């Protein structure tokens, strides 16, 4: 098969450099986005008089309300600015990073539809009592990049209506000190999320376990401090990864264990370990899934994509942290060599696992990955996985679930979720759930003995492989992909990249 043109730096990077515009130059910007709160009737300060008057007039008329996610286009007369995008922000007191990002996404998509060449955010108008200007810089820049993303690798022809145009981003304000590093950070993080989206969007036949390994190696070549090593099927079996081997053994495309190291922190500081579920296609195995929507199981490596994206971002930002990452990659298919329900395998930890359901394969491959990272004596372990359909029952598509064995770590990740615009909501891990993991024949079964609490039982299983290390689990099965929305296009979202980067940036500050 023709090798796919693999890009570390996506075309999205052509948006850089982001321009910073002093207020006096605003009337020369092509397309200007202005935020308007529903309950603040004064036009944002610093606007050219004619614009402010027009906004007042249209508000009075009632055609522009500042209602959340309303985007209206104005065409100022004369030379200079071609169009204004007036963006409704809703009520001031209810503003938060999630709302701001949705508004920004809609504005970007509007600018794209209008074939704008450059979109200048009037940053201060998007700030407010609940949003600092610097946080607006982050949200507007990041969303500006996320919202333009489209996955087009597999199309040889683009119908005219599907053509999109790259819109350059600019930031205007009266006090722009400190904006440049914030914008640069947001840009790299968003591009890394888009990179993760491209990996996740690739069809199962075009992204096999070996291709994930190839992607990791390419990152290693792109960043001198980033090292990637790959263990092949024979090696990972020899090393004792019996759980990962069992999941991959039914496929003609063998599993691999990918390891990433980025050691840019203090020499003796314990690393932060990341693990990402890398099932390049999840058919369910012998416990095969129903046909409806099975194509979405190409996204079952979204956790792995997120881990690669986080390494890409950390390295590009030269983040002063020590990171180790593990991606257990496999294809879960039924065949004559596939694992059967009832099989017992020995995991890398030495614990034997009874495979009660071959479709609960994510926890199997992660079991070995979690044990594997313990050799680095990590300060924390965070795993990212499309682990359970049940998380959609619990939280729908609005948030990932976060669970773990240390309350402060779970709380930190929840907070990073709030700030990054990627919600993570805690679920409990109590003994009552742990008790559901009892096997008659092995040390542990790979599913609970009673229905219910599927997401928690999945986490309770993983907990058995972290050996008491502070650990958190992000279940992204509900957020890793979805329909087109105000920010994302249909397909992968890059779930986890922004949240974990927010958390790592905070950790690097300390
Ligand atoms: N990859 C699936 C989880 C999933 C479901 C991700 C829907 C995205 C959307 C996972 O491997 C799986 O099949 N889990 C089972 C576990 C069960 C058999 C214990 C599930 O959630 O039903
Ligand atoms: Zn499965
Ligand atoms: Zn799966």
mmCIF file of N, CA and C in Angstrom, residues 208-310:
data_model
loop_
_atom_site.group_PDB
_atom_site.id
_atom_site.type_symbol
_atom_site.label_atom_id
_atom_site.label_comp_id
_atom_site.label_asym_id
_atom_site.label_seq_id
_atom_site.Cartn_x
_atom_site.Cartn_y
_atom_site.Cartn_z
ATOM 1 N N UNK A 208 -2.827 1.232 11.104
ATOM 2 C CA UNK A 208 -2.662 -0.040 11.801
ATOM 3 C C UNK A 208 -1.736 0.190 12.989
ATOM 4 N N UNK A 209 -1.627 -0.780 13.888
ATOM 5 C CA UNK A 209 -0.698 -0.603 15.016
ATOM 6 C C UNK A 209 0.700 -0.155 14.557
ATOM 7 N N UNK A 210 1.184 -0.733 13.468
ATOM 8 C CA UNK A 210 2.514 -0.351 12.984
ATOM 9 C C UNK A 210 2.556 1.110 12.531
ATOM 10 N N UNK A 211 1.410 1.629 12.082
ATOM 11 C CA UNK A 211 1.367 3.035 11.659
ATOM 12 C C UNK A 211 1.398 3.979 12.861
ATOM 13 N N UNK A 212 0.781 3.556 13.951
ATOM 14 C CA UNK A 212 0.894 4.352 15.182
ATOM 15 C C UNK A 212 2.357 4.403 15.618
ATOM 16 N N UNK A 213 3.028 3.269 15.510
ATOM 17 C CA UNK A 213 4.445 3.214 15.858
ATOM 18 C C UNK A 213 5.250 4.151 14.954
ATOM 19 N N UNK A 214 4.898 4.142 13.692
ATOM 20 C CA UNK A 214 5.567 5.002 12.724
ATOM 21 C C UNK A 214 5.361 6.482 13.085
ATOM 22 N N UNK A 215 4.166 6.799 13.503
ATOM 23 C CA UNK A 215 3.855 8.175 13.909
ATOM 24 C C UNK A 215 4.702 8.576 15.117
ATOM 25 N N UNK A 216 4.854 7.658 16.059
ATOM 26 C CA UNK A 216 5.665 7.950 17.246
ATOM 27 C C UNK A 216 7.127 8.163 16.850
ATOM 28 N N UNK A 217 7.611 7.317 15.954
ATOM 29 C CA UNK A 217 8.999 7.472 15.493
ATOM 30 C C UNK A 217 9.189 8.803 14.779
ATOM 31 N N UNK A 218 8.201 9.186 14.007
ATOM 32 C CA UNK A 218 8.294 10.474 13.286
ATOM 33 C C UNK A 218 8.371 11.628 14.279
ATOM 34 N N UNK A 219 7.619 11.544 15.378
ATOM 35 C CA UNK A 219 7.725 12.576 16.421
ATOM 36 C C UNK A 219 9.139 12.600 16.981
ATOM 37 N N UNK A 220 9.692 11.406 17.186
ATOM 38 C CA UNK A 220 11.047 11.303 17.711
ATOM 39 C C UNK A 220 12.068 11.972 16.797
ATOM 40 N N UNK A 221 11.845 11.863 15.501
ATOM 41 C CA UNK A 221 12.760 12.514 14.556
ATOM 42 C C UNK A 221 12.563 14.023 14.543
ATOM 43 N N UNK A 222 11.339 14.456 14.766
ATOM 44 C CA UNK A 222 11.040 15.894 14.671
ATOM 45 C C UNK A 222 11.552 16.674 15.882
ATOM 46 N N UNK A 223 11.616 16.019 17.035
ATOM 47 C CA UNK A 223 12.016 16.724 18.256
ATOM 48 C C UNK A 223 13.187 16.002 18.908
ATOM 49 N N UNK A 224 14.341 16.681 18.991
ATOM 50 C CA UNK A 224 15.550 16.016 19.484
ATOM 51 C C UNK A 224 15.384 15.427 20.898
ATOM 52 N N UNK A 225 14.603 16.066 21.749
ATOM 53 C CA UNK A 225 14.471 15.564 23.130
ATOM 54 C C UNK A 225 13.436 14.463 23.273
ATOM 55 N N UNK A 226 12.766 14.168 22.183
ATOM 56 C CA UNK A 226 11.689 13.171 22.257
ATOM 57 C C UNK A 226 12.171 11.852 21.679
ATOM 58 N N UNK A 227 12.127 10.806 22.494
ATOM 59 C CA UNK A 227 12.601 9.496 22.048
ATOM 60 C C UNK A 227 11.429 8.520 21.936
ATOM 61 N N UNK A 228 11.394 7.809 20.855
ATOM 62 C CA UNK A 228 10.353 6.794 20.683
ATOM 63 C C UNK A 228 11.003 5.432 20.499
ATOM 64 N N UNK A 229 10.488 4.435 21.214
ATOM 65 C CA UNK A 229 10.938 3.065 20.970
ATOM 66 C C UNK A 229 9.707 2.176 20.812
ATOM 67 N N UNK A 230 9.881 1.152 20.025
ATOM 68 C CA UNK A 230 8.743 0.294 19.706
ATOM 69 C C UNK A 230 9.126 -1.159 19.942
ATOM 70 N N UNK A 231 8.285 -1.865 20.675
ATOM 71 C CA UNK A 231 8.466 -3.309 20.820
ATOM 72 C C UNK A 231 7.492 -4.021 19.891
ATOM 73 N N UNK A 232 8.010 -4.937 19.093
ATOM 74 C CA UNK A 232 7.132 -5.681 18.191
ATOM 75 C C UNK A 232 6.452 -6.836 18.928
ATOM 76 N N UNK A 233 5.630 -7.577 18.192
ATOM 77 C CA UNK A 233 4.802 -8.636 18.799
ATOM 78 C C UNK A 233 5.660 -9.642 19.565
ATOM 79 N N UNK A 234 6.721 -10.119 18.905
ATOM 80 C CA UNK A 234 7.578 -11.124 19.558
ATOM 81 C C UNK A 234 8.200 -10.541 20.824
ATOM 82 N N UNK A 235 8.656 -9.305 20.723
ATOM 83 C CA UNK A 235 9.318 -8.686 21.886
ATOM 84 C C UNK A 235 8.356 -8.432 23.034
ATOM 85 N N UNK A 236 7.165 -7.957 22.718
ATOM 86 C CA UNK A 236 6.248 -7.662 23.821
ATOM 87 C C UNK A 236 5.737 -8.947 24.462
ATOM 88 N N UNK A 237 5.631 -10.007 23.664
ATOM 89 C CA UNK A 237 5.251 -11.302 24.240
ATOM 90 C C UNK A 237 6.352 -11.789 25.180
ATOM 91 N N UNK A 238 7.585 -11.671 24.683
ATOM 92 C CA UNK A 238 8.736 -12.122 25.471
ATOM 93 C C UNK A 238 8.848 -11.324 26.766
ATOM 94 N N UNK A 239 8.503 -10.040 26.667
ATOM 95 C CA UNK A 239 8.575 -9.193 27.866
ATOM 96 C C UNK A 239 7.482 -9.534 28.875
ATOM 97 N N UNK A 240 6.462 -10.248 28.442
ATOM 98 C CA UNK A 240 5.427 -10.666 29.389
ATOM 99 C C UNK A 240 4.097 -9.946 29.272
ATOM 100 N N UNK A 241 3.932 -9.197 28.185
ATOM 101 C CA UNK A 241 2.671 -8.459 27.998
ATOM 102 C C UNK A 241 1.591 -9.390 27.450
ATOM 103 N N UNK A 242 1.157 -10.314 28.272
ATOM 104 C CA UNK A 242 0.204 -11.334 27.823
ATOM 105 C C UNK A 242 -1.181 -10.782 27.526
ATOM 106 N N UNK A 243 -1.547 -9.702 28.190
ATOM 107 C CA UNK A 243 -2.887 -9.132 27.980
ATOM 108 C C UNK A 243 -2.938 -8.399 26.641
ATOM 109 N N UNK A 244 -1.920 -7.615 26.380
ATOM 110 C CA UNK A 244 -1.836 -6.912 25.092
ATOM 111 C C UNK A 244 -1.739 -7.923 23.948
ATOM 112 N N UNK A 245 -0.916 -8.941 24.136
ATOM 113 C CA UNK A 245 -0.749 -9.962 23.098
ATOM 114 C C UNK A 245 -2.080 -10.645 22.795
ATOM 115 N N UNK A 246 -2.857 -10.937 23.821
ATOM 116 C CA UNK A 246 -4.131 -11.636 23.622
ATOM 117 C C UNK A 246 -5.093 -10.802 22.781
ATOM 118 N N UNK A 247 -5.097 -9.496 23.009
ATOM 119 C CA UNK A 247 -6.008 -8.634 22.243
ATOM 120 C C UNK A 247 -5.581 -8.585 20.775
ATOM 121 N N UNK A 248 -4.279 -8.562 20.526
ATOM 122 C CA UNK A 248 -3.796 -8.394 19.161
ATOM 123 C C UNK A 248 -3.659 -9.673 18.372
ATOM 124 N N UNK A 249 -3.762 -10.814 19.016
ATOM 125 C CA UNK A 249 -3.389 -12.067 18.348
ATOM 126 C C UNK A 249 -4.370 -12.523 17.272
ATOM 127 N N UNK A 250 -5.562 -11.947 17.237
ATOM 128 C CA UNK A 250 -6.530 -12.353 16.212
ATOM 129 C C UNK A 250 -6.353 -11.638 14.890
ATOM 130 N N UNK A 251 -5.518 -10.624 14.885
ATOM 131 C CA UNK A 251 -5.362 -9.806 13.682
ATOM 132 C C UNK A 251 -4.131 -10.208 12.885
ATOM 133 N N UNK A 252 -4.199 -10.006 11.590
ATOM 134 C CA UNK A 252 -3.028 -10.208 10.735
ATOM 135 C C UNK A 252 -2.026 -9.069 10.905
ATOM 136 N N UNK A 253 -2.474 -8.007 11.565
ATOM 137 C CA UNK A 253 -1.603 -6.856 11.801
ATOM 138 C C UNK A 253 -1.223 -6.851 13.267
ATOM 139 N N UNK A 254 -0.001 -7.286 13.573
ATOM 140 C CA UNK A 254 0.349 -7.587 14.958
ATOM 141 C C UNK A 254 0.386 -6.350 15.862
ATOM 142 N N UNK A 255 0.186 -6.565 17.163
ATOM 143 C CA UNK A 255 0.228 -5.464 18.128
ATOM 144 C C UNK A 255 1.660 -4.964 18.346
ATOM 145 N N UNK A 256 1.755 -3.761 18.859
ATOM 146 C CA UNK A 256 3.063 -3.200 19.241
ATOM 147 C C UNK A 256 2.908 -2.468 20.570
ATOM 148 N N UNK A 257 4.027 -2.321 21.259
ATOM 149 C CA UNK A 257 4.039 -1.502 22.470
ATOM 150 C C UNK A 257 4.963 -0.317 22.187
ATOM 151 N N UNK A 258 4.365 0.858 22.178
ATOM 152 C CA UNK A 258 5.112 2.071 21.831
ATOM 153 C C UNK A 258 5.465 2.809 23.108
ATOM 154 N N UNK A 259 6.702 3.276 23.170
ATOM 155 C CA UNK A 259 7.142 3.995 24.350
ATOM 156 C C UNK A 259 7.685 5.352 23.913
ATOM 157 N N UNK A 260 7.292 6.383 24.626
ATOM 158 C CA UNK A 260 7.783 7.736 24.342
ATOM 159 C C UNK A 260 8.457 8.280 25.590
ATOM 160 N N UNK A 261 9.545 8.988 25.400
ATOM 161 C CA UNK A 261 10.186 9.654 26.545
ATOM 162 C C UNK A 261 10.538 11.076 26.143
ATOM 163 N N UNK A 262 10.173 11.984 27.002
ATOM 164 C CA UNK A 262 10.533 13.387 26.799
ATOM 165 C C UNK A 262 11.016 13.873 28.162
ATOM 166 N N UNK A 263 12.326 13.952 28.309
ATOM 167 C CA UNK A 263 12.888 14.254 29.630
ATOM 168 C C UNK A 263 13.548 15.630 29.587
ATOM 169 N N UNK A 264 12.757 16.645 29.876
ATOM 170 C CA UNK A 264 13.254 18.026 29.821
ATOM 171 C C UNK A 264 13.093 18.709 31.166
ATOM 172 N N UNK A 265 12.744 17.938 32.173
ATOM 173 C CA UNK A 265 12.577 18.501 33.519
ATOM 174 C C UNK A 265 13.834 18.328 34.344
ATOM 175 N N UNK A 266 13.729 18.538 35.646
ATOM 176 C CA UNK A 266 14.873 18.339 36.529
ATOM 177 C C UNK A 266 15.320 16.885 36.446
ATOM 178 N N UNK A 267 16.645 16.731 36.586
ATOM 179 C CA UNK A 267 17.228 15.423 36.319
ATOM 180 C C UNK A 267 16.638 14.304 37.185
ATOM 181 N N UNK A 268 16.439 14.599 38.466
ATOM 182 C CA UNK A 268 15.979 13.535 39.351
ATOM 183 C C UNK A 268 14.477 13.559 39.616
ATOM 184 N N UNK A 269 13.796 14.485 38.965
ATOM 185 C CA UNK A 269 12.350 14.569 39.194
ATOM 186 C C UNK A 269 11.653 13.347 38.601
ATOM 187 N N UNK A 270 10.760 12.761 39.387
ATOM 188 C CA UNK A 270 9.997 11.619 38.879
ATOM 189 C C UNK A 270 9.154 12.053 37.692
ATOM 190 N N UNK A 271 9.075 11.218 36.694
ATOM 191 C CA UNK A 271 8.318 11.623 35.499
ATOM 192 C C UNK A 271 6.807 11.521 35.718
ATOM 193 N N UNK A 272 6.094 12.165 34.848
ATOM 194 C CA UNK A 272 4.653 11.966 34.732
ATOM 195 C C UNK A 272 4.456 10.954 33.620
ATOM 196 N N UNK A 273 3.664 9.939 33.907
ATOM 197 C CA UNK A 273 3.462 8.883 32.910
ATOM 198 C C UNK A 273 2.079 9.012 32.276
ATOM 199 N N UNK A 274 2.051 8.839 30.970
ATOM 200 C CA UNK A 274 0.788 8.870 30.228
ATOM 201 C C UNK A 274 0.621 7.551 29.490
ATOM 202 N N UNK A 275 -0.586 7.037 29.513
ATOM 203 C CA UNK A 275 -0.874 5.822 28.753
ATOM 204 C C UNK A 275 -2.105 6.066 27.904
ATOM 205 N N UNK A 276 -2.074 5.615 26.657
ATOM 206 C CA UNK A 276 -3.213 5.846 25.762
ATOM 207 C C UNK A 276 -3.665 4.584 25.077
ATOM 208 N N UNK A 277 -4.944 4.291 25.177
ATOM 209 C CA UNK A 277 -5.502 3.105 24.526
ATOM 210 C C UNK A 277 -5.366 3.225 23.012
ATOM 211 N N UNK A 278 -4.687 2.257 22.416
ATOM 212 C CA UNK A 278 -4.413 2.324 20.980
ATOM 213 C C UNK A 278 -5.029 1.170 20.199
ATOM 214 N N UNK A 279 -6.332 0.981 20.324
ATOM 215 C CA UNK A 279 -7.000 -0.050 19.518
ATOM 216 C C UNK A 279 -7.346 0.583 18.169
ATOM 217 N N UNK A 280 -6.601 0.186 17.146
ATOM 218 C CA UNK A 280 -6.752 0.861 15.848
ATOM 219 C C UNK A 280 -8.086 0.512 15.189
ATOM 220 N N UNK A 281 -8.642 -0.636 15.545
ATOM 221 C CA UNK A 281 -10.037 -0.932 15.208
ATOM 222 C C UNK A 281 -10.560 -1.942 16.220
ATOM 223 N N UNK A 282 -11.736 -1.661 16.756
ATOM 224 C CA UNK A 282 -12.333 -2.544 17.756
ATOM 225 C C UNK A 282 -13.611 -3.165 17.207
ATOM 226 N N UNK A 283 -13.484 -4.372 16.673
ATOM 227 C CA UNK A 283 -14.672 -5.096 16.186
ATOM 228 C C UNK A 283 -15.399 -5.757 17.353
ATOM 229 N N UNK A 284 -14.771 -5.783 18.508
ATOM 230 C CA UNK A 284 -15.282 -6.536 19.645
ATOM 231 C C UNK A 284 -14.577 -7.884 19.778
ATOM 232 N N UNK A 285 -13.970 -8.358 18.680
ATOM 233 C CA UNK A 285 -13.339 -9.681 18.718
ATOM 234 C C UNK A 285 -14.401 -10.771 18.582
ATOM 235 N N UNK A 286 -14.181 -11.915 19.203
ATOM 236 C CA UNK A 286 -15.156 -13.018 19.125
ATOM 237 C C UNK A 286 -16.519 -12.559 19.677
ATOM 238 N N UNK A 287 -16.511 -11.747 20.702
ATOM 239 C CA UNK A 287 -17.756 -11.109 21.179
ATOM 240 C C UNK A 287 -18.048 -9.914 20.281
ATOM 241 N N UNK A 288 -18.330 -10.229 19.039
ATOM 242 C CA UNK A 288 -18.346 -9.170 18.015
ATOM 243 C C UNK A 288 -19.464 -8.152 18.243
ATOM 244 N N UNK A 289 -19.177 -6.925 17.882
ATOM 245 C CA UNK A 289 -20.131 -5.837 18.046
ATOM 246 C C UNK A 289 -21.219 -5.907 16.977
ATOM 247 N N UNK A 290 -22.376 -5.305 17.228
ATOM 248 C CA UNK A 290 -23.387 -5.194 16.173
ATOM 249 C C UNK A 290 -22.870 -4.324 15.025
ATOM 250 N N UNK A 291 -23.450 -4.490 13.837
ATOM 251 C CA UNK A 291 -22.947 -3.782 12.654
ATOM 252 C C UNK A 291 -23.147 -2.267 12.750
ATOM 253 N N UNK A 292 -24.276 -1.839 13.335
ATOM 254 C CA UNK A 292 -24.607 -0.410 13.318
ATOM 255 C C UNK A 292 -23.506 0.416 13.987
ATOM 256 N N UNK A 293 -23.000 1.379 13.261
ATOM 257 C CA UNK A 293 -21.977 2.309 13.749
ATOM 258 C C UNK A 293 -20.620 1.665 14.046
ATOM 259 N N UNK A 294 -20.424 0.435 13.608
ATOM 260 C CA UNK A 294 -19.137 -0.188 13.950
ATOM 261 C C UNK A 294 -17.971 0.578 13.323
ATOM 262 N N UNK A 295 -18.253 1.298 12.222
ATOM 263 C CA UNK A 295 -17.193 2.094 11.589
ATOM 264 C C UNK A 295 -16.564 3.088 12.578
ATOM 265 N N UNK A 296 -17.342 3.495 13.572
ATOM 266 C CA UNK A 296 -16.778 4.433 14.553
ATOM 267 C C UNK A 296 -15.685 3.814 15.418
ATOM 268 N N UNK A 297 -15.550 2.526 15.362
ATOM 269 C CA UNK A 297 -14.514 1.889 16.177
ATOM 270 C C UNK A 297 -13.106 2.092 15.623
ATOM 271 N N UNK A 298 -13.013 2.808 14.476
ATOM 272 C CA UNK A 298 -11.679 3.277 14.060
ATOM 273 C C UNK A 298 -11.168 4.328 15.044
ATOM 274 N N UNK A 299 -12.088 4.945 15.795
ATOM 275 C CA UNK A 299 -11.692 5.987 16.756
ATOM 276 C C UNK A 299 -11.194 5.397 18.079
ATOM 277 N N UNK A 300 -11.101 4.061 18.143
ATOM 278 C CA UNK A 300 -10.787 3.438 19.429
ATOM 279 C C UNK A 300 -9.305 3.582 19.810
ATOM 280 N N UNK A 301 -8.571 4.302 18.980
ATOM 281 C CA UNK A 301 -7.180 4.634 19.331
ATOM 282 C C UNK A 301 -7.061 6.123 19.674
ATOM 283 N N UNK A 302 -8.173 6.750 19.991
ATOM 284 C CA UNK A 302 -8.141 8.189 20.288
ATOM 285 C C UNK A 302 -7.306 8.516 21.529
ATOM 286 N N UNK A 303 -7.278 7.606 22.488
ATOM 287 C CA UNK A 303 -6.431 7.827 23.672
ATOM 288 C C UNK A 303 -4.963 7.849 23.271
ATOM 289 N N UNK A 304 -4.582 6.918 22.403
ATOM 290 C CA UNK A 304 -3.208 6.878 21.890
ATOM 291 C C UNK A 304 -2.891 8.153 21.124
ATOM 292 N N UNK A 305 -3.829 8.581 20.282
ATOM 293 C CA UNK A 305 -3.629 9.809 19.505
ATOM 294 C C UNK A 305 -3.424 10.995 20.446
ATOM 295 N N UNK A 306 -4.194 11.029 21.522
ATOM 296 C CA UNK A 306 -4.059 12.124 22.488
ATOM 297 C C UNK A 306 -2.670 12.109 23.118
ATOM 298 N N UNK A 307 -2.199 10.921 23.487
ATOM 299 C CA UNK A 307 -0.869 10.841 24.104
ATOM 300 C C UNK A 307 0.195 11.336 23.120
ATOM 301 N N UNK A 308 0.102 10.921 21.863
ATOM 302 C CA UNK A 308 1.069 11.412 20.872
ATOM 303 C C UNK A 308 0.945 12.929 20.722
ATOM 304 N N UNK A 309 -0.277 13.424 20.709
ATOM 305 C CA UNK A 309 -0.502 14.862 20.588
ATOM 306 C C UNK A 309 0.079 15.632 21.762
ATOM 307 N N UNK A 310 -0.055 15.074 22.956
ATOM 308 C CA UNK A 310 0.485 15.733 24.152
ATOM 309 C C UNK A 310 2.013 15.773 24.088
#
